[in-house]
Amino acid sequence: MAKSGGRPSSSFIKQRSGSGTILRIKLENFMCHSNLQIEFGEWINFITGQNGSGKSAILTALCVAFGCRAKGTQRASTLKDFIKTGCSYAVVHVEIKNQGEDAFKPEVYGDVIIIERRITESTSSTILKDHEGKKVSSRKDELRELVEHYNIDVDNPCVVMSQDKSREFLHSGNDKDKFKFFFKATLLQQVNDLLQSIYEHLNSATALVDEMEETIKPIEKEINELRGKIKNMEQVEEIAQKLQQLKKKLAWSWVYDVDRQLQEQTDKIVKLKERIPTCQAKIDWELAKVESLRDRLTKKKAKVACLMDESTTMKREIETCHQSAKLAAREKIALEEEFNHKHHSVQKIKDRVRRLERQVGEINEQTMRNTQAEQSETEEKLRYLEQEIEKAETLLSRLKEEENALLEKASVGRKEMEHIEDMIQDHQKRQKYINSNIHDLKQHQTNKVTAFGGDRVIYLLKAIERHHRRFQKPPIGPIGSHVTLINGNKWAPVVEQALGNMLNAFIVTDHKDSLTLRSCANEANYNNLKIIIYDFSRPRLNIPRHMIPQTEHPTILSVLHSDNPTVLNVLVDVSNVERQVLAENYEEGKVVAFGRRLSNLKDVFTLDGYRMFFRGPVQTTLPPIPRKPTRLCANFDDQIKDLEIEASRGQNEINQCMRRKRGAEESLEELESKIRTLKKQRGQAEKVLTTKEFEMRDLKSTVAAENDASASSSVNELQLEIMKEREEIEEKEAFLEKLQICLKEAELKANELNASFENLRESAKGEIDAFEEAENELKKIEKDLQSAEAEKIHYENIMKNKVLPDIKEAEANYEELKTKRKESDQKASEICPESEIESLGPWDGRTPEQLSAQINRMNQRLHRENQQFSESIDDLRMMYEKLERKIAKKRKLYQGYREKLMACKTALDSRWDKFQRNATLLRRQLTWQFNSHLGKKGISGHIKVSYENKTLSIEVKMPQDATSNAVRDTKGLSGGERSFSTLCFALALHEMTESPFRAMDEFDVFMDAVSRKISLDALVDFAIAQGAQWMFITPHDISMVKSHERIKKQQMAAPRS
């Protein structure tokens, strides 16, 4: 790898020993050389010659000798292309110095290592020889080991910069190409590729370990199943032990039950005997109370008899006075009524006289006004007005009839429009419902889980995934996503109707997981989630044939399939799907449900939606309910298609209804317009009719007055009648004066009688009140006496009929229980001693019936469990231990692999971090060295390297440039300046790499004389200071290079024409 600092002392020692430098190279039939041998100095070697003399072939041969491919030299596509024209083979012979501490296997190769590569038309081979020329190895790995030992990387442009690489680099202005050059030259590319390769190998190894761990999962599953079986078998043994204990407890429970009854009977006898003194005390109390009340009753009766005589006399006097007062009041009222009647008659007669006098005056006045001409004119006007009124009434009647007809039509139109609006609303609701179902089905088609809870179940599953470590076992659900229908979707609606919300439920293995799932549901805002707790380790239930309905019709269980046995077990234990039968239609369902009374039958569901069942003696049939699209079908396309057709049909119906509504609205608007016009016309006709009627009424009044006035002959009769009425008035007024005197006398008499009545009543009030009070007290004493006698009789009956017989009965029962206890104790002692029952703990108080029921249940469960397991628990434990030992070794081995991989991953991450730090340091070092070399010519510059964008940009500022702008691309410089800056960049890279030798071909192209002189001096000084072996190949004159003992110059022969 590239160095991160200056040259260490060890490098200097190695170069002083010269180990790894090229001593000589021999070419035979290689490119343009038939036979060429060149010896190199340990320090600096200049090779010059004309173009075509084969200078570059020396570097190409050197690259081929160290294993470079033909394409890597950029001079040929295959190795056979290097064979000189007309020859059948080519040989490249390279001798390497192998001395000092860094020598490569000196005991095998000696002081010199010979690399000989032979190329033919069909093959090529590489042979490594020792200093005597003896073959040591022909393996490529040996050559690779040698190259890695001396850090010889001929593909690195800082080790071998061929003519093509120099030309490409000098002419390249692309920042990405410069970065590739830098990345490869500093060996960062090699280290990066190596680290990435190791990462890939680590990932492959991790995947392999994962696969190996997957192979033991079937064994782990088998172990879990065995563990469950062992647990169940242990439970069976525990059940058997509990069963024996329960049988012993049952034997003694009869004894303890009799003891309990004896204690209860004793307590009952004590309580009953305690009632005797209490009941007797109450009888004595009530008896004393009765005697006391009887004495009080006798005294009170005597007092009431005395008061009764006094009050009777007083009441008789009060009644006589009251009757007299009422009679006087009635006489007064009769006189008042007669007086008012007579007075009213007089007023009527006076009013009649005044009217007659007024009529006589009017007749006289009217007779003077009327003439014959006026009377005829009035009659003509009356006839004209009658005709006009008749016409107006006819017109008004016709308008009312037309208006009523239009109003009736408008009412019919409004009802029709309301009916159409109701139809539109119904169709729109149906359309909305269908579109909602289509949307749900499309969502279910994308993700079937959403059919059983919608988006909420998706959020719930994500919450379960986030908290999966909190569950003992992963929850199963929703149940609907784990079941499918057998033989098509025929029964899908019926099965969904029967299972209902059970399809949305989740199953967990214990109560703790239930609480965890409930918290996940709350987090997902999934309220009212149905959670079922069930043992996941239980195998698939085997239902005996006699426990299912014996019918040719399928059950829900027979049409369902699930890969998870727990799901089917839950459907059986919770929903009884094995007892729910499916029928084609109502008639078949009725026959199955009610016709044969099948045993173990719970419900019958039909395709047309009916549900039938027996509950005791009652037959129940539930009608169909509206159905939603089924969620259990395998494919939703048919349902979506049917719903889309129905939605299209519904939209057409809505459009038709909308058209009908628009037509009805237009008709209704036209009718309302006509009605408004008729109302306006009717109003005008009514006004005309009213006006004519008023005119006619006024005219008739006038005519009537005139007719009355014409009867002047009756005036004398009216005056005679007035005289008679006045005589009658005088007679009645005299009679009224007499009545008024009688009325005053009657009123005075009534007032006197009322005053006497009030005085008598006040005086008698005290005596009457005292009598009534005494009478009420007497009634109360009689009532209390009756109550006390009834209470005494009640307690006597209780003592006679209840207390004493209950005591006798309880004592008889007690004796029977004592006998029964003795027998039960004898039977229980034969089964087990009582001390054994006492050792099990205190008695829990269960009755023999409860223990018998529990024993029956445990016997049934024990029978079922014994049928499920054919192996013994010892065999299961041996199999379990064997599998545990087998899998423990593999787990330990795989865990060791995993730990080693983690250690490798940690070490690789550490090396990657170091690689990043070294890359950063190399970037800084490159800028410093580049600026240092540019400074020798008075130029300053800077290099920016971006590892993220993989770019390298060079900034060069020439001294003659008066501006402050820098040239950022080498193409912006002259040829010499560009070559010199590129040389400085290459020297900066050279300082950052290690190699026993370096070679540069045509490095000074495009340089002027001054730049070439500066560049050659810089190269020579750098090569002498660094101490490695250098090979410079140039077609130019090198006489300007200063002489030095470490510099060796060689001239190639001119090419043959």
Coordinates of N, CA and C in Angstrom, one line a residue, residues 596-769:
R596 N -86.0 -34.5 11.2 CA -85.4 -35.7 11.8 C -84.9 -35.6 13.2
R597 N -84.8 -34.3 13.7 CA -84.2 -34.1 15.0 C -82.9 -34.8 15.2
L598 N -81.9 -34.4 14.4 CA -80.6 -35.0 14.4 C -79.9 -34.6 15.7
S599 N -79.1 -35.6 16.2 CA -78.3 -35.3 17.4 C -77.1 -34.5 17.1
N600 N -76.6 -33.8 18.0 CA -75.4 -32.9 17.9 C -75.5 -31.9 16.8
L601 N -76.8 -31.6 16.4 CA -77.0 -30.5 15.4 C -77.3 -29.2 16.2
K602 N -76.5 -28.2 15.8 CA -76.7 -26.8 16.4 C -77.5 -25.9 15.6
D603 N -77.1 -25.7 14.3 CA -77.8 -24.8 13.4 C -77.7 -25.3 12.0
V604 N -78.7 -24.8 11.2 CA -78.7 -25.1 9.8 C -78.8 -23.8 9.0
F605 N -77.9 -23.6 8.1 CA -77.8 -22.4 7.3 C -78.1 -22.8 5.8
T606 N -78.9 -22.0 5.1 CA -79.2 -22.2 3.7 C -78.6 -21.2 2.8
L607 N -78.5 -21.6 1.5 CA -77.9 -20.6 0.6 C -78.7 -19.4 0.4
D608 N -80.1 -19.5 0.6 CA -80.9 -18.3 0.5 C -81.0 -17.4 1.8
G609 N -80.1 -17.7 2.8 CA -79.9 -16.9 3.9 C -80.7 -17.2 5.2
Y610 N -81.4 -18.3 5.2 CA -82.2 -18.7 6.4 C -81.3 -19.4 7.4
R611 N -81.7 -19.2 8.7 CA -81.0 -19.9 9.8 C -82.0 -20.6 10.6
M612 N -81.9 -21.9 10.8 CA -82.9 -22.7 11.6 C -82.2 -23.5 12.7
F613 N -82.9 -23.5 13.8 CA -82.3 -24.3 15.0 C -83.4 -24.6 16.0
F614 N -83.2 -25.6 16.8 CA -84.0 -26.0 18.0 C -83.4 -25.4 19.2
R615 N -84.2 -24.8 20.1 CA -83.7 -24.4 21.4 C -84.8 -25.0 22.4
G616 N -84.5 -26.2 22.9 CA -85.5 -26.9 23.7 C -86.6 -27.4 22.8
P617 N -87.9 -27.2 23.1 CA -89.0 -27.6 22.3 C -89.4 -26.6 21.2
V618 N -88.7 -25.5 21.2 CA -89.1 -24.4 20.3 C -88.3 -24.4 19.0
Q619 N -89.1 -24.4 17.8 CA -88.4 -24.3 16.5 C -88.3 -22.8 16.1
T620 N -87.1 -22.5 15.7 CA -86.8 -21.1 15.4 C -86.2 -21.0 14.0
T621 N -86.8 -20.1 13.2 CA -86.3 -19.8 11.8 C -86.1 -18.3 11.7
L622 N -84.8 -17.9 11.5 CA -84.5 -16.5 11.3 C -84.5 -16.2 9.8
P623 N -85.1 -15.1 9.4 CA -85.2 -14.7 8.0 C -83.8 -14.2 7.5
P624 N -83.7 -14.2 6.2 CA -82.4 -13.7 5.6 C -82.1 -12.3 5.9
I625 N -80.8 -12.0 6.0 CA -80.4 -10.6 6.3 C -79.6 -10.1 5.0
P626 N -79.6 -8.8 4.8 CA -78.9 -8.3 3.6 C -77.4 -8.8 3.6
R627 N -77.0 -9.2 2.5 CA -75.6 -9.8 2.5 C -74.6 -8.8 1.8
K628 N -73.4 -8.8 2.3 CA -72.4 -8.0 1.7 C -71.5 -8.9 0.8
P629 N -70.6 -8.4 0.0 CA -69.8 -9.2 -0.8 C -68.9 -10.2 0.1
T630 N -68.8 -11.4 -0.4 CA -68.1 -12.4 0.4 C -66.6 -12.1 0.5
R631 N -66.0 -12.4 1.6 CA -64.6 -12.2 1.8 C -63.7 -13.4 1.7
L632 N -64.4 -14.6 1.7 CA -63.7 -15.9 1.8 C -63.3 -16.4 0.4
C633 N -63.9 -15.8 -0.7 CA -63.6 -16.4 -2.0 C -62.2 -16.1 -2.4
A634 N -61.6 -17.0 -3.2 CA -60.2 -17.0 -3.6 C -60.0 -15.8 -4.6
N635 N -61.0 -15.5 -5.4 CA -60.8 -14.4 -6.4 C -62.0 -13.5 -6.4
F636 N -61.7 -12.2 -6.3 CA -62.7 -11.2 -6.2 C -63.2 -10.6 -7.5
D637 N -62.6 -11.1 -8.6 CA -62.8 -10.4 -10.0 C -64.3 -10.6 -10.3
D638 N -64.9 -11.8 -10.1 CA -66.3 -12.0 -10.5 C -67.2 -11.1 -9.7
Q639 N -67.0 -11.0 -8.4 CA -67.8 -10.1 -7.6 C -67.7 -8.6 -8.1
I640 N -66.4 -8.2 -8.3 CA -66.2 -6.8 -8.8 C -66.9 -6.6 -10.1
K641 N -66.9 -7.6 -11.0 CA -67.5 -7.4 -12.3 C -69.0 -7.3 -12.1
D642 N -69.6 -8.2 -11.3 CA -71.1 -8.2 -11.1 C -71.5 -6.8 -10.5
L643 N -70.7 -6.4 -9.5 CA -71.1 -5.1 -8.8 C -70.9 -3.9 -9.8
E644 N -69.9 -4.0 -10.7 CA -69.8 -2.9 -11.6 C -70.9 -2.9 -12.6
I645 N -71.4 -4.1 -13.0 CA -72.6 -4.1 -13.9 C -73.8 -3.6 -13.2
E646 N -74.0 -4.0 -11.9 CA -75.1 -3.5 -11.1 C -75.0 -2.0 -10.9
A647 N -73.8 -1.5 -10.7 CA -73.6 0.0 -10.5 C -73.9 0.7 -11.8
S648 N -73.5 0.2 -13.0 CA -73.9 0.8 -14.3 C -75.4 0.8 -14.5
R649 N -76.1 -0.3 -14.1 CA -77.5 -0.4 -14.3 C -78.2 0.6 -13.3
G650 N -77.7 0.7 -12.1 CA -78.2 1.7 -11.2 C -78.0 3.1 -11.6
Q651 N -76.9 3.4 -12.2 CA -76.6 4.8 -12.7 C -77.6 5.1 -13.9
N652 N -77.9 4.1 -14.7 CA -78.9 4.4 -15.8 C -80.3 4.7 -15.2
E653 N -80.6 3.9 -14.1 CA -81.9 4.2 -13.5 C -82.0 5.6 -12.9
I654 N -80.8 6.0 -12.3 CA -80.8 7.3 -11.7 C -81.0 8.4 -12.8
N655 N -80.3 8.2 -13.9 CA -80.4 9.1 -15.0 C -81.9 9.2 -15.5
Q656 N -82.5 8.0 -15.6 CA -83.9 8.0 -16.1 C -84.8 8.8 -15.1
C657 N -84.6 8.5 -13.8 CA -85.3 9.2 -12.7 C -85.1 10.7 -12.8
M658 N -83.8 11.1 -13.0 CA -83.5 12.6 -13.1 C -84.3 13.2 -14.3
R659 N -84.3 12.5 -15.4 CA -85.1 13.0 -16.6 C -86.6 13.1 -16.2
R660 N -87.1 12.1 -15.6 CA -88.5 12.2 -15.2 C -88.8 13.3 -14.2
K661 N -87.8 13.6 -13.3 CA -88.0 14.6 -12.3 C -88.0 16.0 -13.0
R662 N -87.1 16.2 -14.0 CA -87.0 17.4 -14.7 C -88.4 17.7 -15.5
G663 N -88.9 16.6 -16.1 CA -90.2 16.7 -16.8 C -91.3 17.1 -15.8
A664 N -91.3 16.4 -14.6 CA -92.4 16.7 -13.6 C -92.2 18.1 -13.1
E665 N -91.0 18.6 -12.9 CA -90.8 20.0 -12.4 C -91.3 21.0 -13.4
E666 N -91.0 20.7 -14.7 CA -91.5 21.6 -15.8 C -93.1 21.7 -15.8
S667 N -93.7 20.5 -15.7 CA -95.2 20.4 -15.7 C -95.7 21.1 -14.5
L668 N -95.1 20.9 -13.3 CA -95.6 21.5 -12.1 C -95.4 23.0 -12.2
E669 N -94.3 23.5 -12.7 CA -94.2 24.9 -12.8 C -95.2 25.5 -13.8
E670 N -95.6 24.8 -14.9 CA -96.6 25.3 -15.8 C -97.9 25.4 -15.1
L671 N -98.3 24.3 -14.3 CA -99.6 24.3 -13.6 C -99.6 25.4 -12.6
E672 N -98.5 25.6 -11.8 CA -98.5 26.7 -10.8 C -98.7 28.1 -11.5
S673 N -98.1 28.2 -12.7 CA -98.3 29.5 -13.4 C -99.8 29.7 -13.8
K674 N -100.4 28.6 -14.2 CA -101.9 28.7 -14.6 C -102.7 29.0 -13.3
I675 N -102.3 28.4 -12.2 CA -103.1 28.6 -11.0 C -103.0 30.0 -10.5
R676 N -101.8 30.6 -10.6 CA -101.6 32.0 -10.2 C -102.5 32.9 -11.1
T677 N -102.6 32.6 -12.4 CA -103.4 33.4 -13.3 C -104.9 33.3 -13.0
L678 N -105.3 32.1 -12.7 CA -106.7 31.9 -12.3 C -107.1 32.5 -11.0
K679 N -106.1 32.5 -10.0 CA -106.4 33.1 -8.7 C -106.5 34.6 -8.9
K680 N -105.7 35.2 -9.8 CA -105.8 36.6 -10.1 C -107.2 37.0 -10.7
Q681 N -107.6 36.1 -11.7 CA -108.9 36.3 -12.3 C -110.1 36.2 -11.3
R682 N -110.0 35.1 -10.4 CA -111.0 34.9 -9.5 C -111.1 36.0 -8.5
G683 N -110.0 36.6 -8.1 CA -110.0 37.7 -7.2 C -110.7 38.9 -7.8
Q684 N -110.4 39.2 -9.1 CA -111.1 40.3 -9.7 C -112.6 40.0 -9.8
A685 N -113.0 38.8 -10.1 CA -114.5 38.4 -10.3 C -115.2 38.6 -8.9
E686 N -114.5 38.2 -7.8 CA -115.1 38.3 -6.5 C -115.3 39.8 -6.1
K687 N -114.3 40.6 -6.5 CA -114.5 42.1 -6.3 C -115.7 42.6 -7.0
V688 N -115.9 42.2 -8.3 CA -117.0 42.7 -9.1 C -118.3 42.2 -8.4
L689 N -118.4 40.9 -8.0 CA -119.6 40.4 -7.5 C -119.9 41.1 -6.1
T690 N -118.9 41.3 -5.3 CA -119.2 42.0 -4.0 C -119.7 43.4 -4.3
T691 N -119.1 44.1 -5.2 CA -119.6 45.5 -5.5 C -121.1 45.5 -6.0
K692 N -121.4 44.5 -6.9 CA -122.8 44.5 -7.4 C -123.8 44.1 -6.2
E693 N -123.4 43.2 -5.4 CA -124.2 42.8 -4.3 C -124.5 43.9 -3.3
F694 N -123.5 44.7 -3.0 CA -123.6 45.9 -2.2 C -124.6 46.9 -2.8
E695 N -124.4 47.1 -4.1 CA -125.4 48.1 -4.8 C -126.8 47.6 -4.7
M696 N -127.0 46.3 -5.0 CA -128.4 45.7 -5.0 C -129.0 45.8 -3.6
R697 N -128.1 45.5 -2.5 CA -128.7 45.5 -1.1 C -129.1 46.9 -0.8
D698 N -128.3 47.9 -1.1 CA -128.7 49.3 -0.8 C -130.0 49.7 -1.6
L699 N -130.1 49.3 -2.8 CA -131.3 49.6 -3.6 C -132.5 48.9 -3.0
K700 N -132.4 47.6 -2.6 CA -133.5 46.9 -2.0 C -133.9 47.6 -0.7
S701 N -133.0 48.1 0.1 CA -133.3 48.8 1.4 C -134.1 50.0 1.1
T702 N -133.7 50.7 0.1 CA -134.4 51.9 -0.3 C -135.9 51.6 -0.7
V703 N -136.0 50.5 -1.6 CA -137.4 50.1 -2.0 C -138.2 49.7 -0.9
A704 N -137.7 48.9 0.1 CA -138.4 48.5 1.2 C -138.9 49.6 2.0
A705 N -138.0 50.6 2.2 CA -138.5 51.8 3.0 C -139.6 52.5 2.3
E706 N -139.5 52.6 0.9 CA -140.6 53.2 0.2 C -141.9 52.5 0.3
N707 N -141.8 51.1 0.2 CA -143.1 50.3 0.3 C -143.7 50.5 1.7
D708 N -142.9 50.6 2.8 CA -143.4 50.8 4.1 C -144.1 52.2 4.2
A709 N -143.4 53.1 3.5 CA -144.0 54.4 3.6 C -145.3 54.5 2.8
S710 N -145.5 53.7 1.9 CA -146.8 53.7 1.1 C -148.0 53.2 1.8
A711 N -147.7 52.5 3.0 CA -148.8 52.0 3.8 C -149.3 53.0 4.8
S712 N -149.7 54.2 4.3 CA -150.1 55.3 5.3 C -151.4 55.0 5.9
S713 N -152.1 54.0 5.2 CA -153.5 53.8 5.8 C -153.4 53.1 7.1
S714 N -152.2 52.5 7.4 CA -152.1 51.7 8.7 C -151.7 52.6 9.9
V715 N -151.5 53.8 9.7 CA -151.0 54.7 10.8 C -152.1 54.8 11.9
N716 N -153.4 54.8 11.6 CA -154.4 54.9 12.6 C -154.4 53.6 13.5
E717 N -154.2 52.5 12.8 CA -154.2 51.2 13.5 C -153.0 51.2 14.5
L718 N -151.8 51.8 14.1 CA -150.7 51.8 15.0 C -150.9 52.7 16.2
Q719 N -151.6 53.8 16.0 CA -151.9 54.7 17.1 C -152.8 54.1 18.1
L720 N -153.8 53.3 17.6 CA -154.8 52.6 18.5 C -154.0 51.6 19.3
E721 N -153.1 50.9 18.7 CA -152.3 49.9 19.4 C -151.4 50.5 20.5
I722 N -150.9 51.7 20.2 CA -150.1 52.4 21.2 C -150.9 52.7 22.4
M723 N -152.1 53.1 22.3 CA -153.0 53.5 23.4 C -153.2 52.3 24.3
K724 N -153.5 51.1 23.7 CA -153.7 49.9 24.5 C -152.5 49.5 25.3
E725 N -151.3 49.6 24.7 CA -150.1 49.2 25.4 C -149.8 50.1 26.6
R726 N -150.1 51.4 26.5 CA -149.9 52.3 27.6 C -150.8 52.0 28.8
E727 N -152.1 51.6 28.5 CA -153.0 51.2 29.6 C -152.4 49.9 30.3
E728 N -151.9 49.0 29.5 CA -151.3 47.8 30.2 C -150.1 48.1 31.0
I729 N -149.3 49.1 30.6 CA -148.2 49.5 31.4 C -148.6 50.1 32.7
E730 N -149.7 50.8 32.8 CA -150.1 51.4 34.1 C -150.6 50.4 35.0
E731 N -151.3 49.3 34.5 CA -151.8 48.3 35.4 C -150.6 47.5 36.0
K732 N -149.6 47.2 35.2 CA -148.5 46.4 35.7 C -147.6 47.1 36.6
E733 N -147.5 48.4 36.5 CA -146.7 49.2 37.4 C -147.3 49.3 38.8
A734 N -148.7 49.3 38.9 CA -149.4 49.2 40.1 C -149.1 47.9 40.8
F735 N -149.2 46.8 40.1 CA -148.9 45.5 40.6 C -147.5 45.4 41.1
L736 N -146.5 46.0 40.4 CA -145.1 46.0 40.8 C -144.9 46.7 42.2
E737 N -145.6 47.7 42.5 CA -145.5 48.4 43.8 C -145.9 47.4 44.9
K738 N -147.0 46.7 44.7 CA -147.4 45.7 45.7 C -146.4 44.6 46.0
L739 N -145.8 44.1 44.9 CA -144.8 43.0 45.0 C -143.5 43.5 45.7
Q740 N -143.2 44.8 45.5 CA -142.0 45.3 46.2 C -142.2 45.3 47.7
I741 N -143.4 45.7 48.2 CA -143.7 45.7 49.6 C -143.6 44.3 50.2
C742 N -144.2 43.3 49.5 CA -144.1 41.9 50.0 C -142.7 41.4 50.0
L743 N -141.8 41.8 49.0 CA -140.4 41.4 49.0 C -139.6 41.9 50.2
K744 N -139.9 43.1 50.6 CA -139.2 43.7 51.7 C -139.6 42.9 53.0
E745 N -140.8 42.5 53.2 CA -141.2 41.8 54.3 C -140.6 40.4 54.4
A746 N -140.6 39.7 53.2 CA -140.0 38.4 53.1 C -138.5 38.4 53.4
E747 N -137.8 39.5 53.0 CA -136.3 39.6 53.2 C -136.1 39.8 54.7
L748 N -136.9 40.6 55.4 CA -136.7 40.8 56.8 C -136.9 39.5 57.6
K749 N -137.9 38.8 57.3 CA -138.2 37.5 57.9 C -137.0 36.5 57.7
A750 N -136.5 36.4 56.5 CA -135.4 35.5 56.2 C -134.2 35.8 57.0
N751 N -133.9 37.1 57.2 CA -132.7 37.5 57.9 C -132.8 37.2 59.4
E752 N -134.0 37.3 59.9 CA -134.2 37.0 61.4 C -134.0 35.5 61.6
L753 N -134.6 34.6 60.7 CA -134.5 33.2 60.9 C -133.0 32.8 60.7
N754 N -132.3 33.3 59.8 CA -130.9 33.0 59.6 C -130.0 33.3 60.9
A755 N -130.4 34.5 61.5 CA -129.6 34.9 62.7 C -129.9 33.9 63.8
S756 N -131.2 33.5 63.9 CA -131.5 32.5 65.0 C -130.8 31.2 64.7
F757 N -130.7 30.7 63.5 CA -130.1 29.5 63.1 C -128.6 29.5 63.5
E758 N -127.9 30.6 63.2 CA -126.5 30.7 63.5 C -126.2 30.7 65.0
N759 N -127.1 31.4 65.7 CA -126.9 31.4 67.2 C -127.0 30.0 67.8
L760 N -128.1 29.3 67.3 CA -128.4 28.0 67.8 C -127.2 27.0 67.5
R761 N -126.7 27.2 66.2 CA -125.7 26.3 65.8 C -124.4 26.5 66.6
E762 N -124.1 27.8 66.9 CA -122.9 28.1 67.7 C -123.0 27.5 69.1
S763 N -124.1 27.7 69.6 CA -124.3 27.2 71.0 C -124.2 25.7 71.1
A764 N -124.7 24.9 70.0 CA -124.7 23.5 70.0 C -123.4 22.9 69.5
K765 N -122.5 23.7 69.0 CA -121.2 23.2 68.3 C -120.4 22.5 69.3
G766 N -120.2 23.0 70.5 CA -119.3 22.3 71.5 C -119.8 21.0 71.9
E767 N -121.1 20.8 72.2 CA -121.7 19.6 72.6 C -121.5 18.5 71.5
I768 N -121.8 19.0 70.2 CA -121.7 18.0 69.1 C -120.3 17.6 68.9
D769 N -119.3 18.5 69.0 CA -117.9 18.1 68.8 C -117.5 17.2 69.9

